[in-house]
Amino acid sequence: IPAQWKGIQMTEKIALKEIKEKIIIALDVKSQSEAAKILELLPEARIFKVGLELFTAEGPGMIELVRSYGHQVFLDIKLHDIPNTVAGAVRAAVRQGVSMLTLHTSGGKEMMSRAMDAAREEAEKAGLRTPLLLGVTVLTSLKEKDLEEIGFRSEPQTQVLRLAGRALQSGLKGVVCSPHEIELLRREHGTDIKIITPGIRPVWAEAQDQKRIMTPAEALVKGADYMVIGRPIIQAANPEEAFARVVKELEAAV
Ligand code: C5P
């Protein structure tokens, strides 16, 4: 076997590993048993999202469950409260070993910077890596009219840019946004910002309630660091195959 061949294989392996770490599987289910079923079906996935429904139903045990499979947890509970309360929740999440955590940027700069300090301190105490704190900008369900009704006078995109800017100023390292805002944020902040995006639909999957969708390859090329994918994989007839298909599409795109 030529030495080079081995080299190429190594590179391919690394690329494959990195690609898998760009996909976050949304555990959008009601119970621990359903979550465990998905974890069993997707041994190749690396990061799983525990969201509000599952976390409220089953609690922090869900973080433990995902970690017991050796995977990373993206805890998407969009914290939004006074700085002291949010900082306390962040500390608790860090102790549970989450790798990524969301909070609302509209909670303000103090809330975000106190959250960041709490994450750093608690991780250091526990000897863990500081989790990636991500700011939620504008929920994908809100349109211009909805924003106006709650007193936000600017267009969604302007609002996303403003909130993402405040998030970075407060020490956060990234944001959650629609795939259609990736370019805007990359133009403004280059690689200083980590971007996570939902609204991902492979061409072979149905859109369901997702409106402004993009394929995994498109989102990757536009500059998404991570993409959250739920139903196209977890509700597929064969989730493992659906996951492998997305990975293949991403590989072809890089
Ligand atoms: O649509 P899918 O099942 O792939 O959802 C993955 C994630 O995208 C969900 O966990 C939710 O956070 C987000 N989502 C969204 N807008 C919707 C539906 C879901 O941002 N209309």
mmCIF file of C-alpha atoms and ligand atoms in Angstrom:
data_model
loop_
_atom_site.group_PDB
_atom_site.id
_atom_site.type_symbol
_atom_site.label_atom_id
_atom_site.label_comp_id
_atom_site.label_asym_id
_atom_site.label_seq_id
_atom_site.Cartn_x
_atom_site.Cartn_y
_atom_site.Cartn_z
ATOM 1 C CA ILE A 1 0.000 0.000 0.000
ATOM 2 C CA PRO A 2 1.558 3.324 -0.992
ATOM 3 C CA ALA A 3 2.211 5.557 2.020
ATOM 4 C CA GLN A 4 0.184 8.285 0.334
ATOM 5 C CA TRP A 5 -2.864 6.086 0.109
ATOM 6 C CA LYS A 6 -2.825 5.678 3.853
ATOM 7 C CA GLY A 7 -2.473 9.432 4.151
ATOM 8 C CA ILE A 8 -5.500 10.035 1.987
ATOM 9 C CA GLN A 9 -7.562 7.603 3.985
ATOM 10 C CA MET A 10 -6.611 9.398 7.173
ATOM 11 C CA THR A 11 -7.696 12.740 5.769
ATOM 12 C CA GLU A 12 -10.968 11.268 4.630
ATOM 13 C CA LYS A 13 -11.590 9.849 8.063
ATOM 14 C CA ILE A 14 -10.940 13.210 9.684
ATOM 15 C CA ALA A 15 -13.237 14.964 7.229
ATOM 16 C CA LEU A 16 -15.964 12.416 7.885
ATOM 17 C CA LYS A 17 -15.674 12.956 11.623
ATOM 18 C CA GLU A 18 -15.834 16.715 11.204
ATOM 19 C CA ILE A 19 -18.859 16.546 8.933
ATOM 20 C CA LYS A 20 -20.745 14.427 11.450
ATOM 21 C CA GLU A 21 -20.031 17.035 14.090
ATOM 22 C CA LYS A 22 -21.832 19.638 12.027
ATOM 23 C CA ILE A 23 -25.149 17.847 12.343
ATOM 24 C CA ILE A 24 -27.215 18.216 15.508
ATOM 25 C CA ILE A 25 -30.047 15.718 15.791
ATOM 26 C CA ALA A 26 -33.115 17.281 17.428
ATOM 27 C CA LEU A 27 -34.534 14.890 20.021
ATOM 28 C CA ASP A 28 -37.979 16.435 19.565
ATOM 29 C CA VAL A 29 -39.871 13.671 21.361
ATOM 30 C CA LYS A 30 -42.071 13.408 24.427
ATOM 31 C CA SER A 31 -40.360 10.853 26.580
ATOM 32 C CA GLN A 32 -37.147 9.217 27.676
ATOM 33 C CA SER A 33 -38.054 5.937 25.982
ATOM 34 C CA GLU A 34 -38.596 7.650 22.628
ATOM 35 C CA ALA A 35 -35.325 9.552 23.043
ATOM 36 C CA ALA A 36 -33.477 6.332 23.858
ATOM 37 C CA LYS A 37 -34.926 4.695 20.754
ATOM 38 C CA ILE A 38 -33.492 7.455 18.554
ATOM 39 C CA LEU A 39 -30.128 7.251 20.300
ATOM 40 C CA GLU A 40 -30.073 3.522 19.604
ATOM 41 C CA LEU A 41 -30.911 4.109 15.948
ATOM 42 C CA LEU A 42 -28.256 6.771 15.399
ATOM 43 C CA PRO A 43 -24.931 5.520 16.778
ATOM 44 C CA GLU A 44 -23.032 7.566 14.185
ATOM 45 C CA ALA A 45 -24.466 10.949 15.165
ATOM 46 C CA ARG A 46 -22.325 13.049 17.486
ATOM 47 C CA ILE A 47 -24.497 15.864 18.879
ATOM 48 C CA PHE A 48 -28.084 15.682 20.083
ATOM 49 C CA LYS A 49 -30.399 18.537 20.896
ATOM 50 C CA VAL A 50 -32.460 18.338 24.079
ATOM 51 C CA GLY A 51 -35.173 20.960 23.734
ATOM 52 C CA LEU A 52 -37.902 22.430 25.872
ATOM 53 C CA GLU A 53 -40.423 19.637 25.487
ATOM 54 C CA LEU A 54 -38.157 16.731 26.384
ATOM 55 C CA PHE A 55 -36.338 18.692 29.088
ATOM 56 C CA THR A 56 -39.597 19.764 30.727
ATOM 57 C CA ALA A 57 -41.013 16.257 30.542
ATOM 58 C CA GLU A 58 -38.021 14.266 31.685
ATOM 59 C CA GLY A 59 -35.548 16.708 33.203
ATOM 60 C CA PRO A 60 -31.756 16.781 33.340
ATOM 61 C CA GLY A 61 -31.679 12.978 33.130
ATOM 62 C CA MET A 62 -31.975 13.535 29.371
ATOM 63 C CA ILE A 63 -28.584 15.223 29.326
ATOM 64 C CA GLU A 64 -27.179 12.246 31.186
ATOM 65 C CA LEU A 65 -28.874 9.847 28.781
ATOM 66 C CA VAL A 66 -27.290 11.430 25.691
ATOM 67 C CA ARG A 67 -23.907 11.586 27.404
ATOM 68 C CA SER A 68 -24.144 7.951 28.421
ATOM 69 C CA TYR A 69 -24.026 7.129 24.686
ATOM 70 C CA GLY A 70 -20.823 9.162 24.451
ATOM 71 C CA HIS A 71 -22.506 11.999 22.550
ATOM 72 C CA GLN A 72 -22.552 15.749 23.082
ATOM 73 C CA VAL A 73 -25.589 17.682 24.273
ATOM 74 C CA PHE A 74 -26.956 20.859 22.755
ATOM 75 C CA LEU A 75 -29.367 22.056 25.450
ATOM 76 C CA ASP A 76 -31.812 24.313 23.633
ATOM 77 C CA ILE A 77 -33.901 25.802 26.430
ATOM 78 C CA LYS A 78 -33.515 29.432 25.351
ATOM 79 C CA LEU A 79 -32.903 30.985 28.749
ATOM 80 C CA HIS A 80 -34.413 34.429 29.295
ATOM 81 C CA ASP A 81 -34.635 35.910 32.806
ATOM 82 C CA ILE A 82 -32.806 38.330 35.084
ATOM 83 C CA PRO A 83 -28.995 37.966 34.914
ATOM 84 C CA ASN A 84 -28.676 36.253 38.303
ATOM 85 C CA THR A 85 -31.263 33.586 37.505
ATOM 86 C CA VAL A 86 -29.857 32.879 34.053
ATOM 87 C CA ALA A 87 -26.310 32.661 35.454
ATOM 88 C CA GLY A 88 -27.545 30.083 37.979
ATOM 89 C CA ALA A 89 -29.213 27.996 35.292
ATOM 90 C CA VAL A 90 -26.072 28.165 33.159
ATOM 91 C CA ARG A 91 -23.992 26.888 36.089
ATOM 92 C CA ALA A 92 -26.357 23.971 36.554
ATOM 93 C CA ALA A 93 -26.220 23.136 32.835
ATOM 94 C CA VAL A 94 -22.413 23.253 32.871
ATOM 95 C CA ARG A 95 -22.319 20.857 35.836
ATOM 96 C CA GLN A 96 -24.545 18.455 33.875
ATOM 97 C CA GLY A 97 -21.960 18.479 31.097
ATOM 98 C CA VAL A 98 -23.767 20.218 28.234
ATOM 99 C CA SER A 99 -21.584 21.216 25.285
ATOM 100 C CA MET A 100 -23.877 23.880 23.837
ATOM 101 C CA LEU A 101 -26.585 26.016 25.406
ATOM 102 C CA THR A 102 -28.994 28.681 24.123
ATOM 103 C CA LEU A 103 -30.157 31.945 25.660
ATOM 104 C CA HIS A 104 -32.232 34.806 24.285
ATOM 105 C CA THR A 105 -30.155 37.774 23.142
ATOM 106 C CA SER A 106 -33.147 40.011 23.922
ATOM 107 C CA GLY A 107 -32.398 39.323 27.613
ATOM 108 C CA GLY A 108 -29.764 42.031 27.213
ATOM 109 C CA LYS A 109 -26.009 42.414 27.472
ATOM 110 C CA GLU A 110 -25.717 42.003 31.224
ATOM 111 C CA MET A 111 -27.713 38.789 31.156
ATOM 112 C CA MET A 112 -25.504 37.418 28.407
ATOM 113 C CA SER A 113 -22.166 38.470 29.889
ATOM 114 C CA ARG A 114 -23.088 37.154 33.336
ATOM 115 C CA ALA A 115 -24.092 33.875 31.675
ATOM 116 C CA MET A 116 -20.743 33.701 29.909
ATOM 117 C CA ASP A 117 -18.811 34.402 33.126
ATOM 118 C CA ALA A 118 -20.840 31.760 34.945
ATOM 119 C CA ALA A 119 -20.144 29.201 32.208
ATOM 120 C CA ARG A 120 -16.400 29.866 32.281
ATOM 121 C CA GLU A 121 -16.143 29.766 36.079
ATOM 122 C CA GLU A 122 -18.235 26.655 36.503
ATOM 123 C CA ALA A 123 -16.422 24.791 33.719
ATOM 124 C CA GLU A 124 -13.077 25.630 35.267
ATOM 125 C CA LYS A 125 -14.264 24.428 38.672
ATOM 126 C CA ALA A 126 -15.488 21.156 37.216
ATOM 127 C CA GLY A 127 -12.464 20.702 34.965
ATOM 128 C CA LEU A 128 -14.677 20.764 31.866
ATOM 129 C CA ARG A 129 -14.529 22.640 28.583
ATOM 130 C CA THR A 130 -16.550 25.852 28.635
ATOM 131 C CA PRO A 131 -19.718 25.109 26.653
ATOM 132 C CA LEU A 132 -20.582 27.119 23.575
ATOM 133 C CA LEU A 133 -23.210 29.675 24.594
ATOM 134 C CA LEU A 134 -25.423 30.628 21.698
ATOM 135 C CA GLY A 135 -27.682 33.625 21.392
ATOM 136 C CA VAL A 136 -31.152 33.202 19.946
ATOM 137 C CA THR A 137 -31.824 36.214 17.751
ATOM 138 C CA VAL A 138 -35.261 36.322 16.110
ATOM 139 C CA LEU A 139 -37.413 33.201 16.346
ATOM 140 C CA THR A 140 -38.099 31.772 12.902
ATOM 141 C CA SER A 141 -41.829 31.877 13.689
ATOM 142 C CA LEU A 142 -41.832 35.702 13.909
ATOM 143 C CA LYS A 143 -42.513 37.762 10.822
ATOM 144 C CA GLU A 144 -42.067 41.514 10.403
ATOM 145 C CA LYS A 145 -45.647 42.205 11.524
ATOM 146 C CA ASP A 146 -45.230 40.096 14.684
ATOM 147 C CA LEU A 147 -42.069 41.983 15.557
ATOM 148 C CA GLU A 148 -43.814 45.302 15.076
ATOM 149 C CA GLU A 149 -46.636 44.198 17.375
ATOM 150 C CA ILE A 150 -44.199 43.601 20.210
ATOM 151 C CA GLY A 151 -42.475 46.909 19.654
ATOM 152 C CA PHE A 152 -39.522 45.928 17.470
ATOM 153 C CA ARG A 153 -39.649 48.480 14.707
ATOM 154 C CA SER A 154 -36.883 47.128 12.511
ATOM 155 C CA GLU A 155 -36.971 44.453 9.821
ATOM 156 C CA PRO A 156 -36.163 40.910 10.993
ATOM 157 C CA GLN A 157 -32.747 40.962 9.295
ATOM 158 C CA THR A 158 -31.743 44.268 10.869
ATOM 159 C CA GLN A 159 -32.890 42.931 14.212
ATOM 160 C CA VAL A 160 -30.876 39.725 13.745
ATOM 161 C CA LEU A 161 -27.750 41.757 12.956
ATOM 162 C CA ARG A 162 -28.265 44.029 15.941
ATOM 163 C CA LEU A 163 -28.870 41.167 18.380
ATOM 164 C CA ALA A 164 -25.978 39.098 17.039
ATOM 165 C CA GLY A 165 -23.709 42.130 17.501
ATOM 166 C CA ARG A 166 -24.816 42.517 21.129
ATOM 167 C CA ALA A 167 -24.284 38.786 21.709
ATOM 168 C CA LEU A 168 -20.671 38.977 20.509
ATOM 169 C CA GLN A 169 -20.041 42.147 22.531
ATOM 170 C CA SER A 170 -21.299 40.302 25.606
ATOM 171 C CA GLY A 171 -18.787 37.502 25.093
ATOM 172 C CA LEU A 172 -21.037 34.911 23.458
ATOM 173 C CA LYS A 173 -19.345 32.984 20.680
ATOM 174 C CA GLY A 174 -22.276 32.320 18.413
ATOM 175 C CA VAL A 175 -25.930 32.581 17.500
ATOM 176 C CA VAL A 176 -28.872 30.579 16.256
ATOM 177 C CA CYS A 177 -30.443 31.951 13.086
ATOM 178 C CA SER A 178 -32.373 30.994 9.968
ATOM 179 C CA PRO A 179 -30.241 29.655 7.100
ATOM 180 C CA HIS A 180 -31.193 32.766 5.133
ATOM 181 C CA GLU A 181 -29.312 34.944 7.594
ATOM 182 C CA ILE A 182 -26.024 33.022 7.478
ATOM 183 C CA GLU A 183 -24.501 35.132 4.695
ATOM 184 C CA LEU A 184 -25.529 38.372 6.348
ATOM 185 C CA LEU A 185 -23.821 37.368 9.588
ATOM 186 C CA ARG A 186 -20.721 35.986 7.861
ATOM 187 C CA ARG A 187 -20.332 39.239 5.917
ATOM 188 C CA GLU A 188 -20.578 41.265 9.120
ATOM 189 C CA HIS A 189 -18.565 39.093 11.510
ATOM 190 C CA GLY A 190 -16.477 36.735 9.355
ATOM 191 C CA THR A 191 -15.389 33.669 11.281
ATOM 192 C CA ASP A 192 -15.685 35.414 14.670
ATOM 193 C CA ILE A 193 -19.155 33.973 15.066
ATOM 194 C CA LYS A 194 -20.386 30.388 15.287
ATOM 195 C CA ILE A 195 -23.635 29.905 13.413
ATOM 196 C CA ILE A 196 -26.229 27.252 14.162
ATOM 197 C CA THR A 197 -29.201 26.953 11.916
ATOM 198 C CA PRO A 198 -32.502 25.035 11.929
ATOM 199 C CA GLY A 199 -34.796 25.040 8.864
ATOM 200 C CA ILE A 200 -32.743 22.395 7.079
ATOM 201 C CA ARG A 201 -34.415 20.129 4.565
ATOM 202 C CA PRO A 202 -32.660 17.695 2.252
ATOM 203 C CA VAL A 203 -34.323 17.757 -1.195
ATOM 204 C CA TRP A 204 -35.713 14.277 -0.551
ATOM 205 C CA ALA A 205 -37.524 15.309 2.659
ATOM 206 C CA GLU A 206 -40.827 17.109 3.132
ATOM 207 C CA ALA A 207 -40.825 20.716 4.294
ATOM 208 C CA GLN A 208 -43.563 20.218 6.951
ATOM 209 C CA ASP A 209 -44.013 23.493 8.888
ATOM 210 C CA GLN A 210 -40.543 24.748 8.003
ATOM 211 C CA LYS A 211 -40.971 27.633 5.571
ATOM 212 C CA ARG A 212 -37.733 29.279 4.496
ATOM 213 C CA ILE A 213 -35.756 26.094 4.179
ATOM 214 C CA MET A 214 -32.350 25.223 2.769
ATOM 215 C CA THR A 215 -30.662 21.918 2.001
ATOM 216 C CA PRO A 216 -27.814 20.746 4.259
ATOM 217 C CA ALA A 217 -25.264 21.307 1.475
ATOM 218 C CA GLU A 218 -26.518 24.840 0.780
ATOM 219 C CA ALA A 219 -26.363 25.774 4.457
ATOM 220 C CA LEU A 220 -22.842 24.372 4.756
ATOM 221 C CA VAL A 221 -21.613 26.245 1.704
ATOM 222 C CA LYS A 222 -23.173 29.472 3.004
ATOM 223 C CA GLY A 223 -21.147 29.004 6.173
ATOM 224 C CA ALA A 224 -23.213 27.236 8.833
ATOM 225 C CA ASP A 225 -21.062 25.733 11.577
ATOM 226 C CA TYR A 226 -23.826 23.445 12.776
ATOM 227 C CA MET A 227 -27.273 22.518 11.510
ATOM 228 C CA VAL A 228 -30.151 21.260 13.625
ATOM 229 C CA ILE A 229 -32.108 18.536 11.866
ATOM 230 C CA GLY A 230 -35.136 16.871 13.404
ATOM 231 C CA ARG A 231 -37.995 15.245 11.534
ATOM 232 C CA PRO A 232 -36.227 14.481 8.224
ATOM 233 C CA ILE A 233 -33.997 12.116 10.226
ATOM 234 C CA ILE A 234 -35.839 11.077 13.383
ATOM 235 C CA GLN A 235 -39.125 10.427 11.589
ATOM 236 C CA ALA A 236 -37.575 8.795 8.536
ATOM 237 C CA ALA A 237 -38.497 5.174 7.843
ATOM 238 C CA ASN A 238 -34.812 4.432 8.365
ATOM 239 C CA PRO A 239 -33.179 7.180 10.484
ATOM 240 C CA GLU A 240 -29.698 5.708 10.201
ATOM 241 C CA GLU A 241 -29.903 5.730 6.433
ATOM 242 C CA ALA A 242 -31.331 9.280 6.406
ATOM 243 C CA PHE A 243 -28.451 10.470 8.591
ATOM 244 C CA ALA A 244 -25.898 8.753 6.340
ATOM 245 C CA ARG A 245 -27.526 10.384 3.323
ATOM 246 C CA VAL A 246 -27.190 13.855 4.841
ATOM 247 C CA VAL A 247 -23.546 13.141 5.730
ATOM 248 C CA LYS A 248 -22.897 12.061 2.141
ATOM 249 C CA GLU A 249 -24.514 15.220 0.784
ATOM 250 C CA LEU A 250 -22.346 17.337 3.046
ATOM 251 C CA GLU A 251 -19.209 15.458 2.066
ATOM 252 C CA ALA A 252 -19.982 16.019 -1.573
ATOM 253 C CA ALA A 253 -20.353 19.739 -0.887
ATOM 254 C CA VAL A 254 -16.930 20.262 0.706
HETATM 255 O O1 C5P B 1 -38.145 20.836 11.357
HETATM 256 P P1 C5P B 1 -37.199 19.950 12.146
HETATM 257 O O2 C5P B 1 -37.883 18.764 12.710
HETATM 258 O O3 C5P B 1 -35.925 19.629 11.402
HETATM 259 O O4 C5P B 1 -36.834 20.851 13.385
HETATM 260 C C1 C5P B 1 -35.558 20.960 13.968
HETATM 261 C C2 C5P B 1 -35.551 22.166 14.876
HETATM 262 O O5 C5P B 1 -35.861 23.334 14.126
HETATM 263 C C3 C5P B 1 -36.607 22.131 15.970
HETATM 264 O O6 C5P B 1 -36.126 21.486 17.105
HETATM 265 C C4 C5P B 1 -36.892 23.606 16.219
HETATM 266 O O7 C5P B 1 -36.031 24.132 17.206
HETATM 267 C C5 C5P B 1 -36.584 24.273 14.911
HETATM 268 N N1 C5P B 1 -37.790 24.667 14.134
HETATM 269 C C6 C5P B 1 -37.874 25.966 13.630
HETATM 270 N N2 C5P B 1 -38.991 26.353 12.897
HETATM 271 C C7 C5P B 1 -39.994 25.503 12.656
HETATM 272 C C8 C5P B 1 -39.914 24.181 13.134
HETATM 273 C C9 C5P B 1 -38.806 23.798 13.882
HETATM 274 O O8 C5P B 1 -36.966 26.752 13.828
HETATM 275 N N3 C5P B 1 -41.037 25.911 11.934
#
